[in-house]
mmCIF file of C-alpha atoms and ligand atoms in Angstrom:
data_model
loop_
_atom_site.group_PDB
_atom_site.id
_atom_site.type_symbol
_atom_site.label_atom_id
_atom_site.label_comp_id
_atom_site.label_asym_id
_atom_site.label_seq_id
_atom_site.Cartn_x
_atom_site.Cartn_y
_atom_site.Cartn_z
ATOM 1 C CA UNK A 680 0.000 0.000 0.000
ATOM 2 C CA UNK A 681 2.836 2.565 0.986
ATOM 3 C CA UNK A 682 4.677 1.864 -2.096
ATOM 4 C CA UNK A 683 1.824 2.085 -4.704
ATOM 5 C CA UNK A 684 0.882 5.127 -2.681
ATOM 6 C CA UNK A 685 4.599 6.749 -2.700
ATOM 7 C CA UNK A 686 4.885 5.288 -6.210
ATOM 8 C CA UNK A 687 2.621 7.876 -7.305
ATOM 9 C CA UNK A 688 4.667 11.011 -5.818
ATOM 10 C CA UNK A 689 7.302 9.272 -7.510
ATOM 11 C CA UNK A 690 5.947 10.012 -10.879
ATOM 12 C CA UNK A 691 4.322 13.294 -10.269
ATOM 13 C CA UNK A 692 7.484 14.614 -8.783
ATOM 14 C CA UNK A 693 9.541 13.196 -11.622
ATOM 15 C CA UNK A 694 11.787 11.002 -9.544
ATOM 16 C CA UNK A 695 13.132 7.223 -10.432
ATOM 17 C CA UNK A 696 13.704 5.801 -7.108
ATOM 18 C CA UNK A 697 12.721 6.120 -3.539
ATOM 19 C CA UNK A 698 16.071 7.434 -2.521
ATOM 20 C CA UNK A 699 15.588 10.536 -4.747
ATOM 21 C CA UNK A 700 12.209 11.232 -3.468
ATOM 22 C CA UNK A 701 13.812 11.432 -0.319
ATOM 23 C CA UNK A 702 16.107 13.756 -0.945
ATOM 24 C CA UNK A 703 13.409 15.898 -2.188
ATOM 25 C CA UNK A 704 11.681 15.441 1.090
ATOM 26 C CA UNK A 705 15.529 15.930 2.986
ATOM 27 C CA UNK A 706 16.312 19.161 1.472
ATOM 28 C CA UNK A 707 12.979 20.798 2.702
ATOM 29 C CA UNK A 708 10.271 20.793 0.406
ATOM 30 C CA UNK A 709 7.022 21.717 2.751
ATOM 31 C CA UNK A 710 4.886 21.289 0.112
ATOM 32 C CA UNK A 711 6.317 17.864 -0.920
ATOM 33 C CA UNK A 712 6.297 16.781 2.682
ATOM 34 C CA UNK A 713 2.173 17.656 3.149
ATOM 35 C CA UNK A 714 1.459 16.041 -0.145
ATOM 36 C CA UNK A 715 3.829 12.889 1.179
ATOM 37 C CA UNK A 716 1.478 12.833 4.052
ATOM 38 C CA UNK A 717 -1.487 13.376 2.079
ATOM 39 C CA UNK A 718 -1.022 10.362 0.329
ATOM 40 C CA UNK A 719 -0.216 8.266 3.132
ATOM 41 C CA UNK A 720 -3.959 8.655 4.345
ATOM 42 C CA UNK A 721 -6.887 6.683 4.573
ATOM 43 C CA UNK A 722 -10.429 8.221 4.146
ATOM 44 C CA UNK A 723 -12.784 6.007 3.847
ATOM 45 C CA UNK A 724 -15.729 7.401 4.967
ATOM 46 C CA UNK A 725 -19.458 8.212 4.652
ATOM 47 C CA UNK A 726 -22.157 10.237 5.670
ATOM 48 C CA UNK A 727 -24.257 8.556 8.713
ATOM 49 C CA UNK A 728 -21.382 6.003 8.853
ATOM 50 C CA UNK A 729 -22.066 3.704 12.429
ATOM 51 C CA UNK A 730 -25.670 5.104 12.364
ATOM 52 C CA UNK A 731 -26.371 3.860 15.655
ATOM 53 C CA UNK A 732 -24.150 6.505 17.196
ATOM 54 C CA UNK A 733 -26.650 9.392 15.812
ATOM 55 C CA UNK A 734 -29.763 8.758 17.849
ATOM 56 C CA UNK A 735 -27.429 8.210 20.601
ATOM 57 C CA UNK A 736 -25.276 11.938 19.651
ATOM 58 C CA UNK A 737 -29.137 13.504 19.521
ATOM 59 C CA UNK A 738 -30.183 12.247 23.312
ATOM 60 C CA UNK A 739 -27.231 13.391 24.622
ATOM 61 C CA UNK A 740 -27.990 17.016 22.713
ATOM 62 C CA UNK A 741 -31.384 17.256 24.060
ATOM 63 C CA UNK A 742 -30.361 16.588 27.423
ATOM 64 C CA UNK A 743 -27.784 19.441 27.290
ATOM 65 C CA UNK A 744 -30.459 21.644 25.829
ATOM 66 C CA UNK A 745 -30.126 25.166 24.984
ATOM 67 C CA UNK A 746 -28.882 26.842 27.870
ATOM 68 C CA UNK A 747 -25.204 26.834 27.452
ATOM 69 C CA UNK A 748 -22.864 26.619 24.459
ATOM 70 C CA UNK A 749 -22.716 23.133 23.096
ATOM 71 C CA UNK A 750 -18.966 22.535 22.042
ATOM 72 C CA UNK A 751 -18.363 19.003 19.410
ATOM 73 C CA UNK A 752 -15.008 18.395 18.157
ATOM 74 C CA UNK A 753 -15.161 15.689 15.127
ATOM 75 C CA UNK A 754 -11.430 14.963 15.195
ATOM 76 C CA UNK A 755 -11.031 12.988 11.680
ATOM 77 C CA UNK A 756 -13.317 14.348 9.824
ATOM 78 C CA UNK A 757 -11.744 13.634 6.661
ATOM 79 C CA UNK A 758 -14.107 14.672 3.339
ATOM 80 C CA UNK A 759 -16.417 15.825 5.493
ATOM 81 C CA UNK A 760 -19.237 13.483 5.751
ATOM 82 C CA UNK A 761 -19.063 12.871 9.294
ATOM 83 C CA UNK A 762 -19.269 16.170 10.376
ATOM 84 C CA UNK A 763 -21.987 17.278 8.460
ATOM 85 C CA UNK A 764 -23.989 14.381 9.362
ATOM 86 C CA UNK A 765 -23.413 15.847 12.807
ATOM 87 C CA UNK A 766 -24.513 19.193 11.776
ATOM 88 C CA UNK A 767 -27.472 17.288 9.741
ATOM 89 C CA UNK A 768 -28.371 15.934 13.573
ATOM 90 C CA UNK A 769 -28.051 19.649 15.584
ATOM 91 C CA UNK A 770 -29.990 21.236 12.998
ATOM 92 C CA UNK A 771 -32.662 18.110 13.043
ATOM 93 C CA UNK A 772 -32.710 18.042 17.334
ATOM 94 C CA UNK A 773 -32.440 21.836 17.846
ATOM 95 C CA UNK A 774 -34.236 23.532 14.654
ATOM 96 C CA UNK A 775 -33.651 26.971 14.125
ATOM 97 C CA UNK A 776 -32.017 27.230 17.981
ATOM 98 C CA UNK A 777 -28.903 25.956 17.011
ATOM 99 C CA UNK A 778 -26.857 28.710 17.416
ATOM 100 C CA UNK A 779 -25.315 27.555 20.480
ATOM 101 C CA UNK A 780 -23.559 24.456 19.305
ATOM 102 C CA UNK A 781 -20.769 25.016 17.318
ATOM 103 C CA UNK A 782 -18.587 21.967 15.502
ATOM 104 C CA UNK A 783 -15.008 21.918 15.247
ATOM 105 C CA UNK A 784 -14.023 19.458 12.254
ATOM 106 C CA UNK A 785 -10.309 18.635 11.701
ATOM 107 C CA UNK A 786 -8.114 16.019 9.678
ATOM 108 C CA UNK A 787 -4.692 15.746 9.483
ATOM 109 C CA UNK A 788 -4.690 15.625 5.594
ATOM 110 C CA UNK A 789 -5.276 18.879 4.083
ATOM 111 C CA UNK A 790 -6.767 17.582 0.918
ATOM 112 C CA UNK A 791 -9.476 15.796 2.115
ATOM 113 C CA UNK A 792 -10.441 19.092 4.424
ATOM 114 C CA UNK A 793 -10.293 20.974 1.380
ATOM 115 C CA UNK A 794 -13.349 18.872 -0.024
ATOM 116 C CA UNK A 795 -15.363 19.118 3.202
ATOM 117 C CA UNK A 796 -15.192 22.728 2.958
ATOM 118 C CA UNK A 797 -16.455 22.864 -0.318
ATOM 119 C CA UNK A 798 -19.442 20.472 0.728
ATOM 120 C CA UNK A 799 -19.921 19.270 -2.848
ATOM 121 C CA UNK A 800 -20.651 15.138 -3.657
ATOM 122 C CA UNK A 801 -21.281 13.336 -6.343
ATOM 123 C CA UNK A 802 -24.904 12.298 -6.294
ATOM 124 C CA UNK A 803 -24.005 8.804 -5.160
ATOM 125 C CA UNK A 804 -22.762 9.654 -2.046
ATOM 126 C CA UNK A 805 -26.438 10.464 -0.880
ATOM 127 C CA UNK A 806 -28.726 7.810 -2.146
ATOM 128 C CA UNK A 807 -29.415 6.017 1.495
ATOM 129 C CA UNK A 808 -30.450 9.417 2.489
ATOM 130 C CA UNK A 809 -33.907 9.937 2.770
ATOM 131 C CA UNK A 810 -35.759 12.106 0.718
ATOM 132 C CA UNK A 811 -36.806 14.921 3.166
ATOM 133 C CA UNK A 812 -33.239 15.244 4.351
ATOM 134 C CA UNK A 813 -32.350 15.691 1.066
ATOM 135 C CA UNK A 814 -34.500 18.443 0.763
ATOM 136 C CA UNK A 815 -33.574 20.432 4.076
ATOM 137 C CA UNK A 816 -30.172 20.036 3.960
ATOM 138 C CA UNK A 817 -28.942 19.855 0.534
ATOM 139 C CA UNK A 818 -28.995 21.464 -3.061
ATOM 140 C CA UNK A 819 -29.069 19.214 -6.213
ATOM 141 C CA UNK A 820 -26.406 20.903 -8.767
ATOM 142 C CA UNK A 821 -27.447 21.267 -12.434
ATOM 143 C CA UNK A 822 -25.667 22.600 -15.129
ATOM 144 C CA UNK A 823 -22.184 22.356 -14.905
ATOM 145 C CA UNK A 824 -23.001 20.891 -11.410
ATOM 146 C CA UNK A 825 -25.310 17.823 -12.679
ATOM 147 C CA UNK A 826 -24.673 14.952 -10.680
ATOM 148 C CA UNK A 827 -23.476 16.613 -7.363
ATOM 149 C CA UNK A 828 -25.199 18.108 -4.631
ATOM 150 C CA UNK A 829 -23.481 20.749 -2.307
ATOM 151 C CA UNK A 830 -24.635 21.111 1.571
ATOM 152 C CA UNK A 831 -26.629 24.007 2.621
ATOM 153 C CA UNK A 832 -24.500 26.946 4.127
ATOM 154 C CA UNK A 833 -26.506 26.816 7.487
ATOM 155 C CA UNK A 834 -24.984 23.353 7.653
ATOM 156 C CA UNK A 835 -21.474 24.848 6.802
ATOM 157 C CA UNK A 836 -22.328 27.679 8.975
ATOM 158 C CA UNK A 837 -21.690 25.409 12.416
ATOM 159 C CA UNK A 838 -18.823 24.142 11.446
ATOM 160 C CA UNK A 839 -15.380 25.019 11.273
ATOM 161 C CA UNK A 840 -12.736 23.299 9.571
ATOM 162 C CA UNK A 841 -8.953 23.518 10.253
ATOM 163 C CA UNK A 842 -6.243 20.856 10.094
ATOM 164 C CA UNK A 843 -4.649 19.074 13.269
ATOM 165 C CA UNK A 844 -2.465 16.603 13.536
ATOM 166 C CA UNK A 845 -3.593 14.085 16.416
ATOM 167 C CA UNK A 846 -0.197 13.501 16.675
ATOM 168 C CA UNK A 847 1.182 16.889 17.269
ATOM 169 C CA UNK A 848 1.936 18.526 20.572
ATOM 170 C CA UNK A 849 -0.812 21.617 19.580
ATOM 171 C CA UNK A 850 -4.354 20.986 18.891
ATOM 172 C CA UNK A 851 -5.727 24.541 18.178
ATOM 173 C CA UNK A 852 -8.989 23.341 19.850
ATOM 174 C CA UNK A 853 -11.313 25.468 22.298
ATOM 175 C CA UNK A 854 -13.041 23.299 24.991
ATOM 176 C CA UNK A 855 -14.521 22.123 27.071
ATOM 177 C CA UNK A 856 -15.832 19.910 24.840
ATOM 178 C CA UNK A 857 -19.358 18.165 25.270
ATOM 179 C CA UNK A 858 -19.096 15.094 22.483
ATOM 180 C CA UNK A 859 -15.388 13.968 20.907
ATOM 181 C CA UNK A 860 -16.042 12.195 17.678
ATOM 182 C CA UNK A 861 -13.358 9.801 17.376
ATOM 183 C CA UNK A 862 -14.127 7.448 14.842
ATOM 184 C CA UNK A 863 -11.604 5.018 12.811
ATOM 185 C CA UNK A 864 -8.516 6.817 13.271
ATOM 186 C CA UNK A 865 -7.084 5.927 16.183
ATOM 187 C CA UNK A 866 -7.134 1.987 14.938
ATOM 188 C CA UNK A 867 -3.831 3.392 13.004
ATOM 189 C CA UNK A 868 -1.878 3.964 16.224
ATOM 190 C CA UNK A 869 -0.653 1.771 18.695
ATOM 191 C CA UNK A 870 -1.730 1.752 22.630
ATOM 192 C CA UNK A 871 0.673 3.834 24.018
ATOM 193 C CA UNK A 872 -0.440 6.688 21.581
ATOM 194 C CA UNK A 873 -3.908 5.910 21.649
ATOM 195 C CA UNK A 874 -3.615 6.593 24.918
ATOM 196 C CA UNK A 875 -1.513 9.185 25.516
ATOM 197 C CA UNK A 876 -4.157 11.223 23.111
ATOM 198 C CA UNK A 877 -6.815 9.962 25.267
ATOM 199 C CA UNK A 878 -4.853 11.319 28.175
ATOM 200 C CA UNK A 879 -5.441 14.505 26.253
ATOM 201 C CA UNK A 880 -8.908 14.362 25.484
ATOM 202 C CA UNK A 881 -10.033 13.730 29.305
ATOM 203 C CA UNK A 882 -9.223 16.990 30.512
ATOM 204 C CA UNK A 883 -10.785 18.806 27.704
ATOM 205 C CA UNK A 884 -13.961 17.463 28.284
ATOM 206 C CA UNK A 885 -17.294 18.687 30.136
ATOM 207 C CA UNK A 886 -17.508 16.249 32.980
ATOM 208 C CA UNK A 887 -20.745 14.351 31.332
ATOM 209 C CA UNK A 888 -18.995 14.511 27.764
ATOM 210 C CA UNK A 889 -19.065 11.654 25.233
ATOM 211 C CA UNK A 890 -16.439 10.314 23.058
ATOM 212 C CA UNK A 891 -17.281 8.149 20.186
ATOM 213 C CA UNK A 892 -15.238 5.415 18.358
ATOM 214 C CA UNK A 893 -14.915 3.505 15.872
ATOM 215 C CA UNK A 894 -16.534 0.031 15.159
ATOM 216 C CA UNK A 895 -13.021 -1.830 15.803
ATOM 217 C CA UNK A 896 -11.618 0.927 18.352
ATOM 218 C CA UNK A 897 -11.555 -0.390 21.923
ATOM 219 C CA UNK A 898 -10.067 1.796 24.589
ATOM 220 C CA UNK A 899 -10.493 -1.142 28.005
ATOM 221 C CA UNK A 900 -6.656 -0.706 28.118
ATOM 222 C CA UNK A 901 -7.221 3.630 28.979
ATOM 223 C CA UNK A 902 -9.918 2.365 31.524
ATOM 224 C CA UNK A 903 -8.965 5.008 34.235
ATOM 225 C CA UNK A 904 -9.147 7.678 31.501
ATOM 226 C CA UNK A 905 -12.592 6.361 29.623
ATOM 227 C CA UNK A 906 -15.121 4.128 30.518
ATOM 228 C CA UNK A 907 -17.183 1.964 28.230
ATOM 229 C CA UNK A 908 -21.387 2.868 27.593
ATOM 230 C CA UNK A 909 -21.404 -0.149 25.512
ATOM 231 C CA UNK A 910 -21.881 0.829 21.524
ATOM 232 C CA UNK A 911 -18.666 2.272 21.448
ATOM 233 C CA UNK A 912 -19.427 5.106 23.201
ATOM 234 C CA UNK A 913 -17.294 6.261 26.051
ATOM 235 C CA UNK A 914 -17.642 8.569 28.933
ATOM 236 C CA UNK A 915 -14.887 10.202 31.642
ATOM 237 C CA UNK A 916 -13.982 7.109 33.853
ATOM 238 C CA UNK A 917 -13.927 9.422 36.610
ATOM 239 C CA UNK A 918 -16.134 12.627 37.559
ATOM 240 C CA UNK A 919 -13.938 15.811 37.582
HETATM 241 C C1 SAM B 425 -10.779 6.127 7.804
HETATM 242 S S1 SAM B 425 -10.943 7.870 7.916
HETATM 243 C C2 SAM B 425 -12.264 8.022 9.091
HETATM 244 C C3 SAM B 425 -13.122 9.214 8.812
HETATM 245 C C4 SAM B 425 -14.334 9.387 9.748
HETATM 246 N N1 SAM B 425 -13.907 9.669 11.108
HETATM 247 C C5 SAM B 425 -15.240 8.194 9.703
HETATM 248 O O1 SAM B 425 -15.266 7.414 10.673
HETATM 249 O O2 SAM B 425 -15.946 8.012 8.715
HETATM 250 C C6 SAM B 425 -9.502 8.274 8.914
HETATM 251 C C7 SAM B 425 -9.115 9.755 8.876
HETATM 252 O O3 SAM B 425 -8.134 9.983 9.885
HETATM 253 C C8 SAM B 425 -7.211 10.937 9.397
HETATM 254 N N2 SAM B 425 -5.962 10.835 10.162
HETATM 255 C C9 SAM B 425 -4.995 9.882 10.072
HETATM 256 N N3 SAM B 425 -3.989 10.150 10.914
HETATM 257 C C10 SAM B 425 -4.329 11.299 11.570
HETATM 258 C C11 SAM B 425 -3.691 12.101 12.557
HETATM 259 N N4 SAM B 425 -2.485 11.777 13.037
HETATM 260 N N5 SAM B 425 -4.323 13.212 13.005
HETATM 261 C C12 SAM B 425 -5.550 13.563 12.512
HETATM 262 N N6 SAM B 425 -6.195 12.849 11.564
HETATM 263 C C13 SAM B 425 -5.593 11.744 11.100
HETATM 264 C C14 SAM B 425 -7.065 10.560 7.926
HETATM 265 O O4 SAM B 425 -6.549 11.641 7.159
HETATM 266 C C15 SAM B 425 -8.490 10.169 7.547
HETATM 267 O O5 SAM B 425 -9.196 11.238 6.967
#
């Protein structure tokens, strides 16, 4: 996988072998380096992907209510699916008083954030939608634009995108948070950096906050940090 993948910057950057891509990284190409990362990434993804965790995400919205600011962090968001499915579900539990939740949607890989800005999709990518969320939340493209539908800017108007590296020392992110989407990313590190960024979540999060994996994510080996709701949802193992 890493060599088809690196093959390809191989022959875009006009370089025969791996050691002379290297030295194109070495001497300090930035923009080499992001687009080495970029294509190192996986982002698979979908909108509604793990359904079960929406009605779940909802309850937990309703219970917070409308009193306070309502602070989400989706923390792989890569092409942007996720979190507007999240915005799809604030819009859909709190109508038009939404104003107080606000969704902060990051990747690592600046390409992919690139395309959840835009909000555009080809037509495919909503068919198991149904029809009257079609309607509210998105507009069908003709023209030019046949084929693709583009989210509506009061979706795009909760969210804001910027890149983070999970990995990095800085995560530009303003808690405390109420709900940590977490989903499918963290299966690509090991335990002790799974859990030294779960060690990093805890304390950024609203004492009854939620954090949300991944179908094949466990996190029983960060028990004193998160404990299990069952569905892969997890909650603070202890209250702060
Ligand atoms: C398989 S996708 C999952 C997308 C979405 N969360 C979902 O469940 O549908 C994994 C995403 O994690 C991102 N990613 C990988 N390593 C990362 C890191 N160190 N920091 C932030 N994002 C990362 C990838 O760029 C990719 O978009």
């Amino acid at each position: 996988m890493v060599y088809s993948r690196l093959a390809r910057r191989l022959r875009a950057t006009g370089k025969n072998t791996f050691g002379e891509y290297l030295d194109l990284l070495e001497k300090g190409g930035a923009d080499e380096w992001e687009r080495f990362v970029n294509s190192l990434t996986t982002n698979l993804t979908s909108f509604f992907r793990e359904p079960h965790h929406f009605p779940i995400f909802a309850d937990h919205l309703l219970k917070l209510g409308t009193k306070r600011p309502i602070r989400i962090w989706c923390s792989a968001a890569s092409t942007g699916e996720e979190p507007y499915s999240i915005a799809i579900t604030v819009l859909e539990t709190f109508g038009a008083n939404a104003s107080h939740v606000s969704i902060f949607a990051s990747d690592l890989d600046t390409n992919v954030l690139a395309t959840a800005q835009k909000g555009v999709y080809p037509i495919e990518r909503v068919e198991k939608m149904s029809a009257d969320r079609l309607k509210r939340f998105f507009l069908k493209g003709s023209g030019a634009q046949e084929g693709y539908v583009a989210v509506r800017p009061e979706l795009k108007r909760l969210i804001e995108f910027q890149r983070v590296n999970l990995l990095e020392p800085n995560w530009p992110v303003r808690g405390p948070l109420d709900i940590i989407f977490c989903r499918n990313v963290m299966i690509y590190f090991d335990k002790p950096t799974q859990y030294k960024i779960l060690s990093r979540f805890a304390p950024m999060m609203q004492p009854d906050g939620l954090m949300l994996a991944g179908h094949s994510e466990s996190f029983l080996h960060a028990a004193d940090l998160f404990k299990s709701m069952g569905k892969t949802v997890y909650a603070l193992a202890k209250a702060r």
